[in-house]
Amino acid sequence: MERTDFKHIHLIATGGSIMHNLALALHDKGIQVTGSDDEIYEPAKSRLAAAGILPAQEGWFPEKLDSKPDAVILGMHARADNPELLRAQELGIPVYSFPDFIYELSKNKQRIVIGGSHGKTSITSIIMHVLQHCGRLFDYAVGAQLQGFDRMVKLTEEAPIIIIEGDEYLSDPIKRVPKFHLYHHHIGVISGISWDHINVFPTQENYRDQFRIFAEMTPKAGTLIYNQDDEQVQLVAVPRNPADIAYIGYTVHPHSIVNGKTILHTKKEGDVEIPLFGEHNLRNISAAKEVCKKIGIKAHDFYEALKTFKGAAKRLEKLGENSSTVIFRDFAHAPSKVKATTEAMKTQYPQRKLVACVELHTFSSLNKNFLPQYAGALNKADTPIVFFSPKTVEHKRMEMLSEDDLRSAFGNPNLQIFTDSTALLEHLKGMDWQNANLLLMSSGTYQNLDLEALKKAVL
């Protein structure tokens, strides 16, 4: 079936963050979109309703497949025994995972895939911001809502390129291969490798191997752009047939920090002040610059665009500030991300105390065998705090953590530990915030911590 033949597509697990964005993108193309999910939360619920494609009721209804849509897209949230999936297989309807389908609709485009344990959202968003600034036509699929973009997915017939955030997590409950293996990149990026997803990749070697496969998928005349300072990346970004493939290493962009401001030093554009900060972001900028250079963006245009780039949501996102305090939140939750973000804050504001909080929320971060990966991650903080919800541990059916487990794993005797969001809020509200900064790191919500009340008390 040619991609232009899709007239009706059904999405199983349509309420997911990326899946509902795909549903909206397909609806925009004039394709009939139906879908199902057992749980649909905001903002997906309102966005699907506004487009007229919100399922009438939550749950799985195999009879929806009796109209024989042209294709079914299977979200990772669904299970292999999903009733609608079984019905689609029974009827012989083509079933795609999200990455399979993105590839299907972008076979005739230049595919740029940004992979890595950390930094891939920021690199992707920088590239997209630059292309938008330059008026370039492009499609995209990214795992976060980015400033300046209404959707997380855009699919058109006209765009010659597509920018894809290449997640290493599994594509779907059937195929169970990393998503970024299925996009078949022309230009690939590996931003860093730091063991994650212990529930899927039980060893560091097994996890690293997924990036080796990605690197080796770089085609003839393709390009692999990689973080040359990362030892794990160096093990997989080994030049093969260098006459056929361009291997481009990158490092931290030359810079200085003046009065809490980051100044980039460039060869032709002089000094450029930017809103971003942190060594990890200065590497992300270098990676994005190499990608943009490969697709014809001039250095002058790249740096002009960068001046107005404020970062991706929840990536060192400033929640508020006054003359002596600033509050940032960050999506950081994996050990390498927590360490990099904490160090970035302390380097940017060396004269201020740093209160750094991290919520342990994911399967990996709550796993006792994985916890030692956090050793030293909060050492740059003057007040290191760890929060986790015992209910989350119970829900994931994992062994309960003790304070001794956490202090031993983080290797920090000053570590403060909280398991109740109200207690954490009251503790933070009662601290002295004169000449001190607050950093909140999590992929969750700290059990719905009241950020407005916190901001009001701190600032």
PDB file of C-alpha atoms in Angstrom, residues 56-233:
ATOM      1  CA  ALA A  56     -16.924   8.327  22.560  1.00  0.00           C
ATOM      2  CA  GLN A  57     -15.957   6.247  25.581  1.00  0.00           C
ATOM      3  CA  GLU A  58     -12.788   4.847  27.106  1.00  0.00           C
ATOM      4  CA  GLY A  59     -11.982   1.184  26.609  1.00  0.00           C
ATOM      5  CA  TRP A  60     -11.205  -1.293  23.849  1.00  0.00           C
ATOM      6  CA  PHE A  61     -13.852  -2.139  21.237  1.00  0.00           C
ATOM      7  CA  PRO A  62     -12.816  -4.763  18.656  1.00  0.00           C
ATOM      8  CA  GLU A  63     -15.890  -3.955  16.563  1.00  0.00           C
ATOM      9  CA  LYS A  64     -14.287  -0.638  15.622  1.00  0.00           C
ATOM     10  CA  LEU A  65     -12.011  -2.645  13.348  1.00  0.00           C
ATOM     11  CA  ASP A  66     -14.921  -4.185  11.420  1.00  0.00           C
ATOM     12  CA  SER A  67     -14.931  -1.173   9.087  1.00  0.00           C
ATOM     13  CA  LYS A  68     -11.451  -2.375   8.040  1.00  0.00           C
ATOM     14  CA  PRO A  69      -9.349   0.825   8.242  1.00  0.00           C
ATOM     15  CA  ASP A  70      -6.378   1.018   5.882  1.00  0.00           C
ATOM     16  CA  ALA A  71      -3.945   0.768   8.778  1.00  0.00           C
ATOM     17  CA  VAL A  72      -3.718   0.436  12.549  1.00  0.00           C
ATOM     18  CA  ILE A  73      -1.075   2.270  14.568  1.00  0.00           C
ATOM     19  CA  LEU A  74      -0.220   0.526  17.819  1.00  0.00           C
ATOM     20  CA  GLY A  75       0.927   2.598  20.788  1.00  0.00           C
ATOM     21  CA  MET A  76       3.419   1.279  23.334  1.00  0.00           C
ATOM     22  CA  HIS A  77       0.828   1.646  26.096  1.00  0.00           C
ATOM     23  CA  ALA A  78      -1.215  -1.200  24.603  1.00  0.00           C
ATOM     24  CA  ARG A  79      -0.515  -4.829  25.427  1.00  0.00           C
ATOM     25  CA  ALA A  80       0.216  -7.652  23.009  1.00  0.00           C
ATOM     26  CA  ASP A  81      -3.161  -9.219  23.826  1.00  0.00           C
ATOM     27  CA  ASN A  82      -5.114  -6.001  23.242  1.00  0.00           C
ATOM     28  CA  PRO A  83      -8.592  -6.983  21.911  1.00  0.00           C
ATOM     29  CA  GLU A  84      -8.481  -4.418  19.093  1.00  0.00           C
ATOM     30  CA  LEU A  85      -5.007  -5.531  18.044  1.00  0.00           C
ATOM     31  CA  LEU A  86      -6.110  -9.169  17.952  1.00  0.00           C
ATOM     32  CA  ARG A  87      -9.106  -8.200  15.810  1.00  0.00           C
ATOM     33  CA  ALA A  88      -6.904  -6.190  13.410  1.00  0.00           C
ATOM     34  CA  GLN A  89      -4.573  -9.185  13.041  1.00  0.00           C
ATOM     35  CA  GLU A  90      -7.534 -11.480  12.465  1.00  0.00           C
ATOM     36  CA  LEU A  91      -8.797  -9.199   9.685  1.00  0.00           C
ATOM     37  CA  GLY A  92      -5.352  -8.854   8.107  1.00  0.00           C
ATOM     38  CA  ILE A  93      -5.192  -5.074   8.597  1.00  0.00           C
ATOM     39  CA  PRO A  94      -1.617  -3.704   8.396  1.00  0.00           C
ATOM     40  CA  VAL A  95      -0.363  -2.847  11.909  1.00  0.00           C
ATOM     41  CA  TYR A  96       2.353  -0.233  12.401  1.00  0.00           C
ATOM     42  CA  SER A  97       4.186   0.996  15.454  1.00  0.00           C
ATOM     43  CA  PHE A  98       4.589   4.771  15.767  1.00  0.00           C
ATOM     44  CA  PRO A  99       8.160   4.750  14.345  1.00  0.00           C
ATOM     45  CA  ASP A 100       7.211   2.295  11.591  1.00  0.00           C
ATOM     46  CA  PHE A 101       4.458   4.648  10.493  1.00  0.00           C
ATOM     47  CA  ILE A 102       6.614   7.784  10.661  1.00  0.00           C
ATOM     48  CA  TYR A 103       9.111   6.012   8.411  1.00  0.00           C
ATOM     49  CA  GLU A 104       6.331   4.921   6.060  1.00  0.00           C
ATOM     50  CA  LEU A 105       5.245   8.536   5.588  1.00  0.00           C
ATOM     51  CA  SER A 106       8.786   9.887   5.280  1.00  0.00           C
ATOM     52  CA  LYS A 107      10.392   7.381   2.905  1.00  0.00           C
ATOM     53  CA  ASN A 108      10.879  10.125   0.317  1.00  0.00           C
ATOM     54  CA  LYS A 109      12.356  12.639   2.766  1.00  0.00           C
ATOM     55  CA  GLN A 110      15.809  13.164   4.208  1.00  0.00           C
ATOM     56  CA  ARG A 111      15.535  11.711   7.705  1.00  0.00           C
ATOM     57  CA  ILE A 112      17.521  13.288  10.530  1.00  0.00           C
ATOM     58  CA  VAL A 113      17.340  11.249  13.735  1.00  0.00           C
ATOM     59  CA  ILE A 114      18.643  12.552  17.065  1.00  0.00           C
ATOM     60  CA  GLY A 115      19.499   9.733  19.488  1.00  0.00           C
ATOM     61  CA  GLY A 116      21.155   9.548  22.886  1.00  0.00           C
ATOM     62  CA  SER A 117      20.388   8.882  26.548  1.00  0.00           C
ATOM     63  CA  HIS A 118      20.344  12.596  27.271  1.00  0.00           C
ATOM     64  CA  GLY A 119      20.166  15.810  25.277  1.00  0.00           C
ATOM     65  CA  LYS A 120      18.160  14.508  22.328  1.00  0.00           C
ATOM     66  CA  THR A 121      15.088  16.648  23.039  1.00  0.00           C
ATOM     67  CA  SER A 122      17.204  19.790  23.411  1.00  0.00           C
ATOM     68  CA  ILE A 123      19.231  19.100  20.263  1.00  0.00           C
ATOM     69  CA  THR A 124      16.066  18.365  18.291  1.00  0.00           C
ATOM     70  CA  SER A 125      14.365  21.514  19.553  1.00  0.00           C
ATOM     71  CA  ILE A 126      17.387  23.701  18.721  1.00  0.00           C
ATOM     72  CA  ILE A 127      17.431  22.357  15.169  1.00  0.00           C
ATOM     73  CA  MET A 128      13.692  22.927  14.784  1.00  0.00           C
ATOM     74  CA  HIS A 129      13.937  26.457  16.179  1.00  0.00           C
ATOM     75  CA  VAL A 130      16.748  27.306  13.759  1.00  0.00           C
ATOM     76  CA  LEU A 131      14.898  25.871  10.754  1.00  0.00           C
ATOM     77  CA  GLN A 132      11.752  27.754  11.695  1.00  0.00           C
ATOM     78  CA  HIS A 133      13.763  30.967  12.157  1.00  0.00           C
ATOM     79  CA  CYS A 134      15.236  30.474   8.684  1.00  0.00           C
ATOM     80  CA  GLY A 135      11.864  29.799   7.061  1.00  0.00           C
ATOM     81  CA  ARG A 136      12.790  26.263   6.033  1.00  0.00           C
ATOM     82  CA  LEU A 137      10.104  23.701   5.254  1.00  0.00           C
ATOM     83  CA  PHE A 138      10.386  20.592   7.436  1.00  0.00           C
ATOM     84  CA  ASP A 139       8.372  17.865   9.126  1.00  0.00           C
ATOM     85  CA  TYR A 140       9.081  16.596  12.616  1.00  0.00           C
ATOM     86  CA  ALA A 141       8.305  14.069  15.338  1.00  0.00           C
ATOM     87  CA  VAL A 142       9.499  15.018  18.808  1.00  0.00           C
ATOM     88  CA  GLY A 143       8.721  13.642  22.261  1.00  0.00           C
ATOM     89  CA  ALA A 144       7.978  16.932  24.024  1.00  0.00           C
ATOM     90  CA  GLN A 145       5.833  19.989  23.446  1.00  0.00           C
ATOM     91  CA  LEU A 146       8.217  22.672  22.158  1.00  0.00           C
ATOM     92  CA  GLN A 147       7.835  26.423  22.369  1.00  0.00           C
ATOM     93  CA  GLY A 148       6.759  27.853  19.015  1.00  0.00           C
ATOM     94  CA  PHE A 149       5.191  24.589  17.802  1.00  0.00           C
ATOM     95  CA  ASP A 150       1.529  23.657  18.253  1.00  0.00           C
ATOM     96  CA  ARG A 151       2.082  19.959  17.808  1.00  0.00           C
ATOM     97  CA  MET A 152       4.700  17.300  18.521  1.00  0.00           C
ATOM     98  CA  VAL A 153       4.194  15.754  15.076  1.00  0.00           C
ATOM     99  CA  LYS A 154       3.991  17.368  11.643  1.00  0.00           C
ATOM    100  CA  LEU A 155       3.595  15.350   8.455  1.00  0.00           C
ATOM    101  CA  THR A 156       3.221  17.009   5.068  1.00  0.00           C
ATOM    102  CA  GLU A 157       3.743  16.033   1.454  1.00  0.00           C
ATOM    103  CA  GLU A 158       5.847  19.109   0.684  1.00  0.00           C
ATOM    104  CA  ALA A 159       8.641  19.099   3.292  1.00  0.00           C
ATOM    105  CA  PRO A 160      11.899  17.612   1.947  1.00  0.00           C
ATOM    106  CA  ILE A 161      13.276  16.731   5.412  1.00  0.00           C
ATOM    107  CA  ILE A 162      11.985  15.402   8.719  1.00  0.00           C
ATOM    108  CA  ILE A 163      13.581  15.949  12.129  1.00  0.00           C
ATOM    109  CA  ILE A 164      12.972  13.012  14.486  1.00  0.00           C
ATOM    110  CA  GLU A 165      13.774  12.640  18.164  1.00  0.00           C
ATOM    111  CA  GLY A 166      15.033   9.066  18.227  1.00  0.00           C
ATOM    112  CA  ASP A 167      14.067   7.375  21.483  1.00  0.00           C
ATOM    113  CA  GLU A 168      15.917   4.164  22.344  1.00  0.00           C
ATOM    114  CA  TYR A 169      12.909   2.789  24.236  1.00  0.00           C
ATOM    115  CA  LEU A 170      10.809   0.019  22.688  1.00  0.00           C
ATOM    116  CA  SER A 171       8.642   0.759  19.672  1.00  0.00           C
ATOM    117  CA  ASP A 172       5.581  -1.346  20.522  1.00  0.00           C
ATOM    118  CA  PRO A 173       4.503  -4.417  22.511  1.00  0.00           C
ATOM    119  CA  ILE A 174       4.884  -6.744  19.501  1.00  0.00           C
ATOM    120  CA  LYS A 175       8.158  -5.925  17.777  1.00  0.00           C
ATOM    121  CA  ARG A 176       9.898  -4.663  20.942  1.00  0.00           C
ATOM    122  CA  VAL A 177      12.874  -3.044  19.235  1.00  0.00           C
ATOM    123  CA  PRO A 178      14.232   0.457  19.943  1.00  0.00           C
ATOM    124  CA  LYS A 179      12.301   3.158  18.144  1.00  0.00           C
ATOM    125  CA  PHE A 180      15.363   4.787  16.637  1.00  0.00           C
ATOM    126  CA  HIS A 181      16.265   1.593  14.762  1.00  0.00           C
ATOM    127  CA  LEU A 182      13.094   1.932  12.690  1.00  0.00           C
ATOM    128  CA  TYR A 183      13.518   5.437  11.255  1.00  0.00           C
ATOM    129  CA  HIS A 184      16.425   4.525   8.930  1.00  0.00           C
ATOM    130  CA  HIS A 185      18.301   7.805   9.291  1.00  0.00           C
ATOM    131  CA  HIS A 186      20.383   9.567   6.680  1.00  0.00           C
ATOM    132  CA  ILE A 187      21.894  11.844   9.331  1.00  0.00           C
ATOM    133  CA  GLY A 188      22.157  10.346  12.812  1.00  0.00           C
ATOM    134  CA  VAL A 189      23.223  11.899  16.112  1.00  0.00           C
ATOM    135  CA  ILE A 190      24.364  10.153  19.307  1.00  0.00           C
ATOM    136  CA  SER A 191      24.461  12.712  22.107  1.00  0.00           C
ATOM    137  CA  GLY A 192      25.589  10.403  24.891  1.00  0.00           C
ATOM    138  CA  ILE A 193      25.113   6.935  26.313  1.00  0.00           C
ATOM    139  CA  SER A 194      24.231   6.458  29.959  1.00  0.00           C
ATOM    140  CA  TRP A 195      22.537   3.213  30.983  1.00  0.00           C
ATOM    141  CA  ASP A 196      18.779   3.615  31.385  1.00  0.00           C
ATOM    142  CA  HIS A 197      15.579   1.543  31.045  1.00  0.00           C
ATOM    143  CA  ILE A 198      16.896  -1.274  33.250  1.00  0.00           C
ATOM    144  CA  ASN A 199      13.528  -3.040  32.871  1.00  0.00           C
ATOM    145  CA  VAL A 200      14.238  -3.519  29.149  1.00  0.00           C
ATOM    146  CA  PHE A 201      18.035  -3.407  28.899  1.00  0.00           C
ATOM    147  CA  PRO A 202      19.287  -5.315  31.967  1.00  0.00           C
ATOM    148  CA  THR A 203      22.996  -4.571  31.492  1.00  0.00           C
ATOM    149  CA  GLN A 204      25.040  -1.570  30.432  1.00  0.00           C
ATOM    150  CA  GLU A 205      26.493  -3.589  27.561  1.00  0.00           C
ATOM    151  CA  ASN A 206      23.062  -4.568  26.280  1.00  0.00           C
ATOM    152  CA  TYR A 207      21.920  -0.945  26.434  1.00  0.00           C
ATOM    153  CA  ARG A 208      25.047   0.349  24.678  1.00  0.00           C
ATOM    154  CA  ASP A 209      24.589  -2.259  21.963  1.00  0.00           C
ATOM    155  CA  GLN A 210      21.369  -0.550  20.839  1.00  0.00           C
ATOM    156  CA  PHE A 211      23.405   2.541  19.966  1.00  0.00           C
ATOM    157  CA  ARG A 212      26.015   0.445  18.173  1.00  0.00           C
ATOM    158  CA  ILE A 213      23.248  -0.945  15.975  1.00  0.00           C
ATOM    159  CA  PHE A 214      21.972   2.598  15.346  1.00  0.00           C
ATOM    160  CA  ALA A 215      25.468   3.775  14.387  1.00  0.00           C
ATOM    161  CA  GLU A 216      25.967   0.836  12.035  1.00  0.00           C
ATOM    162  CA  MET A 217      22.645   1.591  10.318  1.00  0.00           C
ATOM    163  CA  THR A 218      24.114   4.831   8.937  1.00  0.00           C
ATOM    164  CA  PRO A 219      23.860   4.332   5.169  1.00  0.00           C
ATOM    165  CA  LYS A 220      26.357   4.918   2.425  1.00  0.00           C
ATOM    166  CA  ALA A 221      26.783   8.694   1.910  1.00  0.00           C
ATOM    167  CA  GLY A 222      25.145   9.190   5.307  1.00  0.00           C
ATOM    168  CA  THR A 223      26.431  11.083   8.338  1.00  0.00           C
ATOM    169  CA  LEU A 224      26.940  10.124  11.979  1.00  0.00           C
ATOM    170  CA  ILE A 225      27.402  13.044  14.373  1.00  0.00           C
ATOM    171  CA  TYR A 226      28.557  11.998  17.838  1.00  0.00           C
ATOM    172  CA  ASN A 227      29.662  13.309  21.232  1.00  0.00           C
ATOM    173  CA  GLN A 228      33.401  12.741  21.086  1.00  0.00           C
ATOM    174  CA  ASP A 229      33.821  13.329  24.848  1.00  0.00           C
ATOM    175  CA  ASP A 230      31.580  10.426  25.875  1.00  0.00           C
ATOM    176  CA  GLU A 231      33.538   7.203  26.451  1.00  0.00           C
ATOM    177  CA  GLN A 232      30.516   4.995  25.837  1.00  0.00           C
ATOM    178  CA  VAL A 233      29.779   6.781  22.557  1.00  0.00           C
TER     179      VAL A 233
END
